[in-house]
XYZ file of N, CA, C and O in Angstrom:
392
model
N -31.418 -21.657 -56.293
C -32.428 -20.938 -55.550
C -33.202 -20.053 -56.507
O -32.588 -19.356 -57.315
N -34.599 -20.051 -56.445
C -35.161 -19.235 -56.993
C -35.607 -18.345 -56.444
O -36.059 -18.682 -55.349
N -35.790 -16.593 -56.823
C -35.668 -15.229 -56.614
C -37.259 -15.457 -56.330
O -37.567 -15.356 -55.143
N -38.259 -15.734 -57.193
C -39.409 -15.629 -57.734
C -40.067 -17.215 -57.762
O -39.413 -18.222 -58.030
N -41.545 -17.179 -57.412
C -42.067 -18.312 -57.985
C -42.041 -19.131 -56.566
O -41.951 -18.552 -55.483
N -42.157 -20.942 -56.752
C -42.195 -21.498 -55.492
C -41.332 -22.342 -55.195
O -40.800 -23.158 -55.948
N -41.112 -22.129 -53.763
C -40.069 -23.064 -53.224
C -39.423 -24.175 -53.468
O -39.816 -24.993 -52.636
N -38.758 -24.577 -54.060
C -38.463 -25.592 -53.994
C -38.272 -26.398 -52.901
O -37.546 -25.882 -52.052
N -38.719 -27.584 -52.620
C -38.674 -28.518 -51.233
C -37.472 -29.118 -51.130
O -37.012 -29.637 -52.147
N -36.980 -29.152 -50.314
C -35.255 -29.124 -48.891
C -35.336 -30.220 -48.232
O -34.331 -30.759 -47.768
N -36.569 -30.719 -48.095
C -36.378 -31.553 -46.810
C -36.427 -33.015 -47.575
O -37.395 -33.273 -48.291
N -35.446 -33.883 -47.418
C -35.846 -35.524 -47.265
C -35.265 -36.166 -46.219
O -34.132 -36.283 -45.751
N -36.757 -36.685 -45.902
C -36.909 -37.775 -44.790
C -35.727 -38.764 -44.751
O -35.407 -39.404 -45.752
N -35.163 -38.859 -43.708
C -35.054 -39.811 -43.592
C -35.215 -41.342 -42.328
O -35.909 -41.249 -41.316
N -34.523 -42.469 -42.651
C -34.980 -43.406 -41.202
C -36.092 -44.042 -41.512
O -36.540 -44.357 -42.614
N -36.559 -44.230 -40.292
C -37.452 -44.863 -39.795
C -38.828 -44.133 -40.054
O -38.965 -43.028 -39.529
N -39.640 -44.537 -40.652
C -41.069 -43.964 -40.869
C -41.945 -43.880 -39.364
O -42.648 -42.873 -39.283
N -41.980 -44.626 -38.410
C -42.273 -44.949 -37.408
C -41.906 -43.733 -36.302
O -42.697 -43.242 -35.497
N -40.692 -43.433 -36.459
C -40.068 -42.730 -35.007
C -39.191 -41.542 -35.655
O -38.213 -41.768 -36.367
N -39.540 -40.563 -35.410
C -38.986 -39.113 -36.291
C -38.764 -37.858 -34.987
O -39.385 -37.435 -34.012
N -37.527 -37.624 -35.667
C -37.236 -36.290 -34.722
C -37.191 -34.898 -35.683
O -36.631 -34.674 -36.757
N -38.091 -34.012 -34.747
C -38.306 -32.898 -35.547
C -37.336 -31.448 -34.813
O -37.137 -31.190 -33.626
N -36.892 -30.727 -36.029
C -36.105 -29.984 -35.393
C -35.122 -29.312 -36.785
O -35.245 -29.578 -37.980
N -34.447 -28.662 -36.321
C -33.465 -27.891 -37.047
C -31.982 -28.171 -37.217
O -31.260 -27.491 -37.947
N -31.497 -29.392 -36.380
C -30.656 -30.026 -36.313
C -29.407 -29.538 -34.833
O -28.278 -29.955 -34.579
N -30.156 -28.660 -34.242
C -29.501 -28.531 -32.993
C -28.808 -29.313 -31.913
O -28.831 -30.541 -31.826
N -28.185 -28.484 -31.092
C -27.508 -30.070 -30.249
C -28.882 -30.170 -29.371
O -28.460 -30.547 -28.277
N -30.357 -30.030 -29.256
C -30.839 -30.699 -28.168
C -31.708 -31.408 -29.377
O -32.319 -32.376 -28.922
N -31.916 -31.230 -30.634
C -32.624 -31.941 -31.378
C -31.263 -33.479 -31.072
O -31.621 -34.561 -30.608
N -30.086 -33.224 -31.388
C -29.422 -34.425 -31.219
C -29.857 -35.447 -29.662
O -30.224 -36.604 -29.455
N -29.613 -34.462 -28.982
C -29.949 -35.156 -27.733
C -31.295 -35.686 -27.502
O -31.438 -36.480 -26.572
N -31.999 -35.454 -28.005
C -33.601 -36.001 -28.785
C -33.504 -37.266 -29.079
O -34.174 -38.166 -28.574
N -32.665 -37.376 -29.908
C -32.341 -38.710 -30.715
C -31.957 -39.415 -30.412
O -32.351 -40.564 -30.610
N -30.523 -38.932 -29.468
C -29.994 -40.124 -28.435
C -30.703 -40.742 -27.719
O -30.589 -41.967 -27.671
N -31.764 -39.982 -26.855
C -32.886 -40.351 -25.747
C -33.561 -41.473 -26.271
O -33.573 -42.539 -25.656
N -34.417 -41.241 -27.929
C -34.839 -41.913 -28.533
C -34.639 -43.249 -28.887
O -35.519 -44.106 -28.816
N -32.870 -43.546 -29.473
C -32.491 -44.842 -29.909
C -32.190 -45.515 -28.627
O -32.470 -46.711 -28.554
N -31.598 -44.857 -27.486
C -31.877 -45.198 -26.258
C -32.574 -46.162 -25.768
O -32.313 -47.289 -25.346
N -33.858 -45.304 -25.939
C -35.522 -46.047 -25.564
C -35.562 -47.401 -26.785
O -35.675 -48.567 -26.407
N -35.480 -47.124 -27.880
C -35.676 -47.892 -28.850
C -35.156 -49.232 -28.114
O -35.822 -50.192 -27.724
N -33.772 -49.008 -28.043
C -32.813 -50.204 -27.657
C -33.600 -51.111 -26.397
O -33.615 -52.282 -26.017
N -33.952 -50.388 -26.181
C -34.732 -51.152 -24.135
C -35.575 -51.912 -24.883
O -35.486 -53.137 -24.964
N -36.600 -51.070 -25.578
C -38.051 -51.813 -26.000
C -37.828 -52.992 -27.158
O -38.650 -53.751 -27.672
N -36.441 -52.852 -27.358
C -36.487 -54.117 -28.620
C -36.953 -53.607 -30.097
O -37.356 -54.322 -31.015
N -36.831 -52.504 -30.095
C -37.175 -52.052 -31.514
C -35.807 -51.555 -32.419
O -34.687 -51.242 -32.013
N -36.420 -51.615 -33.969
C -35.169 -50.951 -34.719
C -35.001 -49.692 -34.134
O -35.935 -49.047 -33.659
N -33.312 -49.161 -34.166
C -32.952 -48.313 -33.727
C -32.867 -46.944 -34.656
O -32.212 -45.987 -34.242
N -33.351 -46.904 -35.553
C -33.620 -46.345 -36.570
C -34.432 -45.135 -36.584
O -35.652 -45.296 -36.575
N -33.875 -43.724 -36.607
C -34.809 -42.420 -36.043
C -34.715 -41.567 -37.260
O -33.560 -41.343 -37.622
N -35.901 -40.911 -38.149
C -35.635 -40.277 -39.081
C -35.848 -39.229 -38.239
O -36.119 -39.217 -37.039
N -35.617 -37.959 -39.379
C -35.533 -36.435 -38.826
C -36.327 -35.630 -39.634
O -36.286 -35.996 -40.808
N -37.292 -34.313 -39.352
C -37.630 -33.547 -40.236
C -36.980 -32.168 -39.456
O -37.064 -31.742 -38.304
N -36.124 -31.586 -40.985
C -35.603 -30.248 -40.370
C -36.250 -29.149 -41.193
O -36.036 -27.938 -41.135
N -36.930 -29.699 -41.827
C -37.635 -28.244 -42.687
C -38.579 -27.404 -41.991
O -39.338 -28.170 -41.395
N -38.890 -26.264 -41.783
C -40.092 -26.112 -40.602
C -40.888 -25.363 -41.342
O -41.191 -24.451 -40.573
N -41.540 -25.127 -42.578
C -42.442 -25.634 -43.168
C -43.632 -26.976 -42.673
O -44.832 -27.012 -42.401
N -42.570 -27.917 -42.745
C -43.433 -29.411 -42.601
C -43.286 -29.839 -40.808
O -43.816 -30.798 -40.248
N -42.516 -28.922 -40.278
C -42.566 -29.604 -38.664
C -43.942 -28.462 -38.463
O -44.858 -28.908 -37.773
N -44.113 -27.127 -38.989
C -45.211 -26.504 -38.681
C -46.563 -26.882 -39.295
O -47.629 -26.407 -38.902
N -46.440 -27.780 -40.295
C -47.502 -28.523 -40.626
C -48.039 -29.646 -39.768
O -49.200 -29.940 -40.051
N -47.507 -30.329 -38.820
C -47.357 -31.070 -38.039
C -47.830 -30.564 -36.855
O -47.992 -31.305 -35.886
N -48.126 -29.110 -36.809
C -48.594 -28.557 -35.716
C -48.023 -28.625 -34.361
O -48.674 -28.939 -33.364
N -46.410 -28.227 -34.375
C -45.350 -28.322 -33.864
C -44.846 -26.600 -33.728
O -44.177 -25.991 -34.563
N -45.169 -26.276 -32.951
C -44.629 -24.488 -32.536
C -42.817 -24.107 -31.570
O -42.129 -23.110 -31.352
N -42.746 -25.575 -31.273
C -41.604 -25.695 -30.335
C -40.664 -26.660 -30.760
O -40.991 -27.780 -31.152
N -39.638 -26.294 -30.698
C -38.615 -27.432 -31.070
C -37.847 -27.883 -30.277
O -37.563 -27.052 -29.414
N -37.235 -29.085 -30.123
C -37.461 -30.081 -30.785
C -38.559 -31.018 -30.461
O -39.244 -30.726 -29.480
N -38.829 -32.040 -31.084
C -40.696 -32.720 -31.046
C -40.134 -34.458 -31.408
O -39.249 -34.939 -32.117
N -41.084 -34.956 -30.584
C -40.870 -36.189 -31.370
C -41.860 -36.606 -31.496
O -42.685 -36.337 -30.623
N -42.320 -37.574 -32.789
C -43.002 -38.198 -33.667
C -43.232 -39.650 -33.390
O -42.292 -40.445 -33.368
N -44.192 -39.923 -33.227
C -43.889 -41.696 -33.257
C -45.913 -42.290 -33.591
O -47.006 -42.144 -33.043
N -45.199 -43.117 -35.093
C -45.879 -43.351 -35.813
C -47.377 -42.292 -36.265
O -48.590 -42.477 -36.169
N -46.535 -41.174 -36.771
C -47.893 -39.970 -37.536
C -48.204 -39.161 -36.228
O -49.268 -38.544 -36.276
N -47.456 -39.041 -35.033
C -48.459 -38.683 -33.587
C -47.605 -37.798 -32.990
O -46.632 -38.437 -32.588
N -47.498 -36.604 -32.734
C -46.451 -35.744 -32.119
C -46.972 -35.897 -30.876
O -48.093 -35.577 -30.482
N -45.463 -36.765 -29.879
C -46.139 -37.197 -28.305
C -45.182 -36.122 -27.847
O -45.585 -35.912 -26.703
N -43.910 -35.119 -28.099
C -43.641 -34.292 -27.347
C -43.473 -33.568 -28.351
O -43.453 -33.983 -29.510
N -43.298 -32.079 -27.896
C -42.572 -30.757 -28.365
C -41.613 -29.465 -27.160
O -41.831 -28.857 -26.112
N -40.851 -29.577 -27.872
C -40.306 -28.023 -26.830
C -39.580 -28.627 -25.693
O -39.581 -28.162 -24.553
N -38.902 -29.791 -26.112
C -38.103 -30.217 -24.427
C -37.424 -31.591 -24.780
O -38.105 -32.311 -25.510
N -36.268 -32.052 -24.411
C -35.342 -32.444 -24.504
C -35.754 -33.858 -23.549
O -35.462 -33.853 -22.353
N -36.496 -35.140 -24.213
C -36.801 -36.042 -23.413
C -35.649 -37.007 -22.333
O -34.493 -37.043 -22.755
N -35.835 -37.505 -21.451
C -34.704 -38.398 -20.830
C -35.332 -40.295 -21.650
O -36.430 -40.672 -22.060
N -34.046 -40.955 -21.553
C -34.443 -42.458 -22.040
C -35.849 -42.804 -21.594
O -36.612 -43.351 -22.391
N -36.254 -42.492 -20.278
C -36.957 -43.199 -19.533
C -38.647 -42.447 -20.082
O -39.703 -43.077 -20.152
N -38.493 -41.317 -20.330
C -39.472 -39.930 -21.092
C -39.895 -40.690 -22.218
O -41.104 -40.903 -22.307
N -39.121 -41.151 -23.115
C -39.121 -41.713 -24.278
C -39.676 -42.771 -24.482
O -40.572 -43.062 -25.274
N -39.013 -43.490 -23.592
C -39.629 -44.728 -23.294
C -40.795 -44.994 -23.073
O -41.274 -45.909 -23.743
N -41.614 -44.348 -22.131
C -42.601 -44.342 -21.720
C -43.496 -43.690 -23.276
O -44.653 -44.001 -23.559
N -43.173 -43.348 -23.578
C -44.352 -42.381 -24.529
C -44.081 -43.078 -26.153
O -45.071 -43.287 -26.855
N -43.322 -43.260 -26.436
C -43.151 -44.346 -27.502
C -44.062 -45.666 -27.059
O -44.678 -46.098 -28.033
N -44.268 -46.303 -26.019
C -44.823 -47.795 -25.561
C -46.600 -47.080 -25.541
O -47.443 -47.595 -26.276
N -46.922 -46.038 -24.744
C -47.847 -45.600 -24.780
C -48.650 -45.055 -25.931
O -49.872 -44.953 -25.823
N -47.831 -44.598 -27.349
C -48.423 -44.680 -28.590
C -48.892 -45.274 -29.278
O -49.938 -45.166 -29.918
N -47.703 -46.402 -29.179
C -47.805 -47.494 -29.796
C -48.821 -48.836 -29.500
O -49.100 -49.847 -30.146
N -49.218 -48.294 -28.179
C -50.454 -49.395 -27.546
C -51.689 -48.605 -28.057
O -52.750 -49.229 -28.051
N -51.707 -47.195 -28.543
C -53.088 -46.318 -28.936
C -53.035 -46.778 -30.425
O -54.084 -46.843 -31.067
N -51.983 -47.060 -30.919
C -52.247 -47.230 -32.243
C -52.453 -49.210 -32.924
O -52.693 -49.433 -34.110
């Protein structure tokens, strides 16, 4: 750790580039994730969820609430703990905008 000078960066990505959970690693950021691979599993996609816990870069993301989810570059929630079906829906709905 340095006293002085600049940060050194903490955070690596990991997962899925596509589908990211943002957060601090809490149990509702977990429950985030579950919801997520959840949904994944229905829609036929890899089940594969990276995480950003640095909040530096989740506040770069323009993310004020935690936990958030990400799907492909697009923050479709923040601040609330999605259900499968939440997920579901908003992952299919991104992914048809993009």
């Amino acid at each position: 750790m340095k006293l002085f000078g600049k940060k050194e960066p903490v955070q690596k990505e990991t997962g899925n580039e596509a589908i990211k959970v943002l957060g601090g690693g809490c149990a509702n950021c977990h429950a985030l994730e579950d919801a997520a691979k959840a949904a994944l599993e229905e829609l036929g996609l890899p089940q594969e969820v990276g995480h950003i816990t640095d909040f530096a870069q989740i506040a770069a993301c323009g993310v004020m609430q935690t936990p958030a989810l990400m799907v492909d570059g697009q923050v479709v929630s923040s601040g609330r703990v999605l259900t499968k079906e939440e997920a579901k829906t908003l992952i299919e709905k991104a992914r048809a905008q993009a």
